[in-house]
Amino acid sequence: MPEMDGIEFMKQARQKNPDINIIVITGYPSQESIKEALRLRIIDYLPKPFSPTHLLEVTANAIELKKRGIIPEPQVENYTEEVAVKLDAVIDRYRHKPGSLIPVLQEAQELVGYLPPVVQRHIAGGLKIPVSEVHGVVSFYSFFTMKPKGKHNIRVCLGTACYVKGAEEIVKKFSDGLKLEVGGITSDKKFSLETVRCLGACGLAPVVVIDKDTHGSINPVKTLDLLKEFE
Ligand code: FES
């Protein structure tokens, strides 16, 4: 465009309509422009030449994401300029390796703390794969999360073996004691609480994992004792 470049156009469009959904089509994909576009919360990035099938896939994915209301999103905590640069370095390290998506997602989660849509789009753009593929993997594996976590993350197993031994009561004790819902985070961001289907330690039921430590055979009545070490 003679008056402004595509990035400037997106900035102005986003300012006028914060809810606008943008797919970038470009004949000049560069690392810099991709980074800038991702910062502007685009849905996807389509370098030319592309096939009609790819265009349809990207458009269908954009419509699906919009329907599910997961884009656009506000500024993501922990996803700073510095973290974005570190994530680029991770992507560069894995770019040409087969099966690179899962290790990239693992490192991204360590960097940001979770995998919100903007991070998923950053990874998809960097690895040049559809956002739908990244989203599919993040949704499939329970060790990936799209929600922010507290400094200490509590996971209570609600699988059958744990459920019959009082896991629901454990969840309630944590929820009441810390004043947070399942999936939530305390106001001081110290704890977050989630439930999982099975932690693979059914012989120790009921099981709670706090950060990386597994606690088995929990007496539901004494649930909150598990938090004493964090006082
Ligand atoms: S059911 Fe809880 S660890 Fe398997």
mmCIF file of C-alpha atoms and ligand atoms in Angstrom:
data_model
loop_
_atom_site.group_PDB
_atom_site.id
_atom_site.type_symbol
_atom_site.label_atom_id
_atom_site.label_comp_id
_atom_site.label_asym_id
_atom_site.label_seq_id
_atom_site.Cartn_x
_atom_site.Cartn_y
_atom_site.Cartn_z
ATOM 1 C CA MET A 1 0.000 0.000 0.000
ATOM 2 C CA PRO A 2 1.383 3.441 -0.832
ATOM 3 C CA GLU A 3 0.327 5.167 2.439
ATOM 4 C CA MET A 4 1.490 2.602 4.960
ATOM 5 C CA ASP A 5 2.922 -0.892 5.255
ATOM 6 C CA GLY A 6 0.963 -3.940 6.396
ATOM 7 C CA ILE A 7 2.211 -3.768 9.986
ATOM 8 C CA GLU A 8 1.091 -0.147 10.349
ATOM 9 C CA PHE A 9 -2.232 -1.046 8.772
ATOM 10 C CA MET A 10 -2.737 -3.839 11.314
ATOM 11 C CA LYS A 11 -1.841 -1.493 14.205
ATOM 12 C CA GLN A 12 -4.427 1.042 13.053
ATOM 13 C CA ALA A 13 -7.030 -1.631 12.374
ATOM 14 C CA ARG A 14 -6.462 -3.129 15.845
ATOM 15 C CA GLN A 15 -6.744 0.325 17.430
ATOM 16 C CA LYS A 16 -10.044 1.017 15.687
ATOM 17 C CA ASN A 17 -11.442 -2.433 16.396
ATOM 18 C CA PRO A 18 -9.670 -4.332 19.203
ATOM 19 C CA ASP A 19 -11.729 -7.450 18.415
ATOM 20 C CA ILE A 20 -10.676 -7.642 14.793
ATOM 21 C CA ASN A 21 -9.260 -10.987 13.634
ATOM 22 C CA ILE A 22 -6.340 -10.800 11.253
ATOM 23 C CA ILE A 23 -4.725 -13.359 8.962
ATOM 24 C CA VAL A 24 -1.558 -12.054 7.313
ATOM 25 C CA ILE A 25 -0.809 -12.994 3.705
ATOM 26 C CA THR A 26 2.635 -11.902 2.593
ATOM 27 C CA GLY A 27 5.110 -12.422 -0.186
ATOM 28 C CA TYR A 28 7.973 -11.200 2.002
ATOM 29 C CA PRO A 29 8.013 -13.283 5.164
ATOM 30 C CA SER A 30 10.839 -12.274 7.459
ATOM 31 C CA GLN A 31 11.548 -13.156 11.089
ATOM 32 C CA GLU A 32 11.057 -9.513 12.039
ATOM 33 C CA SER A 33 7.709 -9.107 10.300
ATOM 34 C CA ILE A 34 6.466 -12.427 11.701
ATOM 35 C CA LYS A 35 7.441 -11.359 15.227
ATOM 36 C CA GLU A 36 5.797 -7.973 14.845
ATOM 37 C CA ALA A 37 2.639 -9.508 13.400
ATOM 38 C CA LEU A 38 2.432 -12.041 16.248
ATOM 39 C CA ARG A 39 2.770 -9.227 18.749
ATOM 40 C CA LEU A 40 -0.267 -7.661 17.066
ATOM 41 C CA ARG A 41 -2.182 -10.824 17.903
ATOM 42 C CA ILE A 42 -2.806 -12.103 14.419
ATOM 43 C CA ILE A 43 -4.617 -15.397 14.055
ATOM 44 C CA ASP A 44 -2.306 -16.876 11.464
ATOM 45 C CA TYR A 45 0.430 -16.086 8.990
ATOM 46 C CA LEU A 46 0.292 -17.281 5.412
ATOM 47 C CA PRO A 47 3.415 -16.852 3.273
ATOM 48 C CA LYS A 48 3.003 -16.856 -0.521
ATOM 49 C CA PRO A 49 2.816 -19.032 -2.481
ATOM 50 C CA PHE A 50 0.145 -21.056 -0.737
ATOM 51 C CA SER A 51 -2.309 -23.651 -1.924
ATOM 52 C CA PRO A 52 -6.075 -23.106 -1.898
ATOM 53 C CA THR A 53 -6.268 -25.983 0.583
ATOM 54 C CA HIS A 54 -3.887 -24.231 2.971
ATOM 55 C CA LEU A 55 -5.865 -20.990 2.684
ATOM 56 C CA LEU A 56 -9.106 -22.837 3.411
ATOM 57 C CA GLU A 57 -7.544 -24.582 6.397
ATOM 58 C CA VAL A 58 -6.226 -21.337 7.881
ATOM 59 C CA THR A 59 -9.562 -19.581 7.330
ATOM 60 C CA ALA A 60 -11.548 -22.467 8.829
ATOM 61 C CA ASN A 61 -9.215 -22.477 11.829
ATOM 62 C CA ALA A 62 -9.688 -18.722 12.287
ATOM 63 C CA ILE A 63 -13.464 -19.112 12.231
ATOM 64 C CA GLU A 64 -13.271 -21.986 14.703
ATOM 65 C CA LEU A 65 -11.049 -20.006 17.096
ATOM 66 C CA LYS A 66 -13.366 -17.016 16.832
ATOM 67 C CA LYS A 67 -16.410 -19.201 17.541
ATOM 68 C CA ARG A 68 -14.725 -20.577 20.637
ATOM 69 C CA GLY A 69 -13.883 -17.056 21.724
ATOM 70 C CA ILE A 70 -10.196 -17.729 22.356
ATOM 71 C CA ILE A 71 -9.003 -14.828 20.209
ATOM 72 C CA PRO A 72 -8.163 -12.047 20.251
ATOM 73 C CA GLU A 73 -6.836 -11.939 23.803
ATOM 74 C CA PRO A 74 -5.482 -9.298 26.129
ATOM 75 C CA GLN A 75 -1.797 -8.824 26.807
ATOM 76 C CA VAL A 76 -0.464 -12.061 28.261
ATOM 77 C CA GLU A 77 1.363 -11.923 31.541
ATOM 78 C CA ASN A 78 4.923 -13.324 31.384
ATOM 79 C CA TYR A 79 4.962 -13.134 27.598
ATOM 80 C CA THR A 80 7.324 -10.199 27.411
ATOM 81 C CA GLU A 81 9.563 -9.072 24.596
ATOM 82 C CA GLU A 82 12.459 -10.812 26.339
ATOM 83 C CA VAL A 83 10.536 -14.070 26.677
ATOM 84 C CA ALA A 84 9.466 -13.869 23.010
ATOM 85 C CA VAL A 85 13.136 -13.594 21.997
ATOM 86 C CA LYS A 86 14.020 -16.614 24.161
ATOM 87 C CA LEU A 87 11.170 -18.532 22.566
ATOM 88 C CA ASP A 88 12.531 -17.668 19.124
ATOM 89 C CA ALA A 89 15.868 -19.172 20.182
ATOM 90 C CA VAL A 90 14.106 -22.370 21.293
ATOM 91 C CA ILE A 91 12.248 -22.570 17.975
ATOM 92 C CA ASP A 92 15.498 -22.008 16.050
ATOM 93 C CA ARG A 93 17.150 -24.828 17.977
ATOM 94 C CA TYR A 94 14.428 -27.320 17.039
ATOM 95 C CA ARG A 95 13.292 -25.955 13.690
ATOM 96 C CA HIS A 96 14.724 -28.686 11.460
ATOM 97 C CA LYS A 97 14.421 -31.587 13.873
ATOM 98 C CA PRO A 98 11.642 -34.129 13.422
ATOM 99 C CA GLY A 99 9.075 -34.199 16.203
ATOM 100 C CA SER A 100 10.062 -30.707 17.291
ATOM 101 C CA LEU A 101 6.644 -29.484 18.396
ATOM 102 C CA ILE A 102 6.414 -31.197 21.785
ATOM 103 C CA PRO A 103 9.883 -30.192 23.038
ATOM 104 C CA VAL A 104 9.269 -26.617 21.831
ATOM 105 C CA LEU A 105 5.944 -26.551 23.684
ATOM 106 C CA GLN A 106 7.597 -27.929 26.830
ATOM 107 C CA GLU A 107 10.265 -25.229 26.795
ATOM 108 C CA ALA A 108 7.680 -22.568 25.951
ATOM 109 C CA GLN A 109 5.624 -23.639 28.958
ATOM 110 C CA GLU A 110 8.684 -23.421 31.172
ATOM 111 C CA LEU A 111 9.375 -19.911 29.857
ATOM 112 C CA VAL A 112 5.855 -18.470 30.006
ATOM 113 C CA GLY A 113 4.316 -20.735 32.641
ATOM 114 C CA TYR A 114 1.474 -21.796 30.331
ATOM 115 C CA LEU A 115 0.533 -21.874 26.661
ATOM 116 C CA PRO A 116 -2.015 -19.182 25.803
ATOM 117 C CA PRO A 117 -3.157 -18.772 22.177
ATOM 118 C CA VAL A 118 -0.633 -16.025 21.467
ATOM 119 C CA VAL A 119 2.223 -18.360 22.405
ATOM 120 C CA GLN A 120 0.696 -21.150 20.334
ATOM 121 C CA ARG A 121 0.532 -18.808 17.345
ATOM 122 C CA HIS A 122 4.120 -17.722 17.902
ATOM 123 C CA ILE A 123 5.235 -21.370 17.844
ATOM 124 C CA ALA A 124 3.089 -22.188 14.801
ATOM 125 C CA GLY A 125 4.560 -19.209 12.932
ATOM 126 C CA GLY A 126 8.104 -20.140 13.933
ATOM 127 C CA LEU A 127 7.791 -23.810 13.007
ATOM 128 C CA LYS A 128 5.677 -22.970 9.962
ATOM 129 C CA ILE A 129 2.877 -25.308 10.898
ATOM 130 C CA PRO A 130 -0.851 -24.559 11.261
ATOM 131 C CA VAL A 131 -1.989 -23.111 14.588
ATOM 132 C CA SER A 132 -4.626 -25.859 14.638
ATOM 133 C CA GLU A 133 -1.849 -28.465 14.850
ATOM 134 C CA VAL A 134 -0.244 -26.708 17.813
ATOM 135 C CA HIS A 135 -3.600 -26.244 19.518
ATOM 136 C CA GLY A 136 -4.449 -29.920 18.958
ATOM 137 C CA VAL A 137 -1.270 -31.087 20.693
ATOM 138 C CA VAL A 138 -1.665 -28.619 23.587
ATOM 139 C CA SER A 139 -5.260 -29.752 24.131
ATOM 140 C CA PHE A 140 -4.423 -33.444 23.910
ATOM 141 C CA TYR A 141 -1.651 -33.742 26.509
ATOM 142 C CA SER A 142 -2.593 -33.088 30.117
ATOM 143 C CA PHE A 143 0.884 -31.798 30.974
ATOM 144 C CA PHE A 144 0.302 -28.791 28.736
ATOM 145 C CA THR A 145 -1.883 -26.029 30.084
ATOM 146 C CA MET A 146 -3.531 -22.979 28.532
ATOM 147 C CA LYS A 147 -4.242 -21.348 31.890
ATOM 148 C CA PRO A 148 -1.770 -19.433 34.076
ATOM 149 C CA LYS A 149 -0.547 -21.222 37.183
ATOM 150 C CA GLY A 150 0.313 -20.070 40.665
ATOM 151 C CA LYS A 151 3.838 -20.245 42.058
ATOM 152 C CA HIS A 152 2.807 -23.648 43.372
ATOM 153 C CA ASN A 153 0.430 -25.710 41.293
ATOM 154 C CA ILE A 154 -1.767 -28.272 43.037
ATOM 155 C CA ARG A 155 -3.146 -31.150 40.994
ATOM 156 C CA VAL A 156 -5.711 -33.438 42.572
ATOM 157 C CA CYS A 157 -6.430 -36.721 40.869
ATOM 158 C CA LEU A 158 -10.114 -37.448 40.301
ATOM 159 C CA GLY A 159 -9.534 -40.765 38.539
ATOM 160 C CA THR A 160 -11.635 -43.701 39.723
ATOM 161 C CA ALA A 161 -9.147 -45.090 42.265
ATOM 162 C CA CYS A 162 -8.671 -41.666 43.845
ATOM 163 C CA TYR A 163 -12.323 -40.676 43.593
ATOM 164 C CA VAL A 164 -13.525 -43.649 45.632
ATOM 165 C CA LYS A 165 -10.981 -42.777 48.324
ATOM 166 C CA GLY A 166 -12.212 -39.249 48.890
ATOM 167 C CA ALA A 167 -10.524 -37.151 46.184
ATOM 168 C CA GLU A 168 -13.579 -34.937 45.882
ATOM 169 C CA GLU A 169 -13.288 -33.992 49.522
ATOM 170 C CA ILE A 170 -9.623 -33.159 48.977
ATOM 171 C CA VAL A 171 -10.578 -30.789 46.170
ATOM 172 C CA LYS A 172 -13.160 -29.121 48.400
ATOM 173 C CA LYS A 173 -10.642 -28.705 51.246
ATOM 174 C CA PHE A 174 -8.154 -27.011 48.940
ATOM 175 C CA SER A 175 -10.870 -24.933 47.331
ATOM 176 C CA ASP A 176 -12.331 -23.743 50.651
ATOM 177 C CA GLY A 177 -8.981 -23.365 52.395
ATOM 178 C CA LEU A 178 -7.376 -21.336 49.628
ATOM 179 C CA LYS A 179 -10.587 -19.651 48.475
ATOM 180 C CA LEU A 180 -10.219 -20.579 44.861
ATOM 181 C CA GLU A 181 -12.152 -22.550 42.296
ATOM 182 C CA VAL A 182 -10.734 -25.504 40.367
ATOM 183 C CA GLY A 183 -8.800 -23.993 37.455
ATOM 184 C CA GLY A 184 -8.249 -20.820 39.446
ATOM 185 C CA ILE A 185 -5.322 -19.074 41.039
ATOM 186 C CA THR A 186 -5.141 -17.355 44.456
ATOM 187 C CA SER A 187 -5.106 -13.558 44.463
ATOM 188 C CA ASP A 188 -1.462 -13.525 45.618
ATOM 189 C CA LYS A 189 -0.680 -15.951 42.770
ATOM 190 C CA LYS A 190 0.879 -18.356 45.227
ATOM 191 C CA PHE A 191 -1.337 -21.372 44.481
ATOM 192 C CA SER A 192 -3.382 -22.698 41.602
ATOM 193 C CA LEU A 193 -5.667 -25.702 41.712
ATOM 194 C CA GLU A 194 -6.571 -28.182 39.029
ATOM 195 C CA THR A 195 -7.976 -31.668 38.769
ATOM 196 C CA VAL A 196 -6.706 -34.442 36.527
ATOM 197 C CA ARG A 197 -8.073 -37.798 35.451
ATOM 198 C CA CYS A 198 -5.254 -40.126 36.528
ATOM 199 C CA LEU A 199 -1.709 -39.436 37.620
ATOM 200 C CA GLY A 200 -0.561 -42.992 37.017
ATOM 201 C CA ALA A 201 -0.085 -43.706 40.719
ATOM 202 C CA CYS A 202 -3.397 -45.416 41.466
ATOM 203 C CA GLY A 203 -1.771 -47.685 44.083
ATOM 204 C CA LEU A 204 -1.159 -44.549 46.173
ATOM 205 C CA ALA A 205 -4.734 -43.235 45.894
ATOM 206 C CA PRO A 206 -5.846 -40.655 46.712
ATOM 207 C CA VAL A 207 -3.039 -38.724 45.071
ATOM 208 C CA VAL A 208 -2.121 -35.043 45.010
ATOM 209 C CA VAL A 209 0.809 -33.580 43.114
ATOM 210 C CA ILE A 210 2.137 -30.201 44.209
ATOM 211 C CA ASP A 211 4.613 -28.798 41.707
ATOM 212 C CA LYS A 212 6.711 -31.897 40.979
ATOM 213 C CA ASP A 213 6.151 -33.725 44.280
ATOM 214 C CA THR A 214 3.694 -36.599 44.481
ATOM 215 C CA HIS A 215 1.810 -37.098 47.745
ATOM 216 C CA GLY A 216 -0.023 -40.405 48.119
ATOM 217 C CA SER A 217 -2.518 -41.983 50.525
ATOM 218 C CA ILE A 218 -3.761 -38.560 51.553
ATOM 219 C CA ASN A 219 -6.178 -38.404 54.439
ATOM 220 C CA PRO A 220 -8.763 -35.952 53.090
ATOM 221 C CA VAL A 221 -9.254 -34.464 56.577
ATOM 222 C CA LYS A 222 -5.581 -33.501 56.667
ATOM 223 C CA THR A 223 -5.452 -32.123 53.143
ATOM 224 C CA LEU A 224 -4.361 -28.623 54.125
ATOM 225 C CA ASP A 225 -1.364 -30.015 56.061
ATOM 226 C CA LEU A 226 0.242 -30.463 52.639
ATOM 227 C CA LEU A 227 0.542 -26.699 52.373
ATOM 228 C CA LYS A 228 2.450 -26.224 55.635
ATOM 229 C CA GLU A 229 5.808 -26.406 53.897
ATOM 230 C CA PHE A 230 4.847 -23.370 51.800
ATOM 231 C CA GLU A 231 3.972 -21.101 54.760
HETATM 232 S S1 FES B 1 -6.802 -42.716 39.627
HETATM 233 FE FE1 FES B 1 -5.614 -41.338 40.767
HETATM 234 S S2 FES B 1 -3.607 -41.844 40.271
HETATM 235 FE FE2 FES B 1 -4.799 -43.123 39.018
#
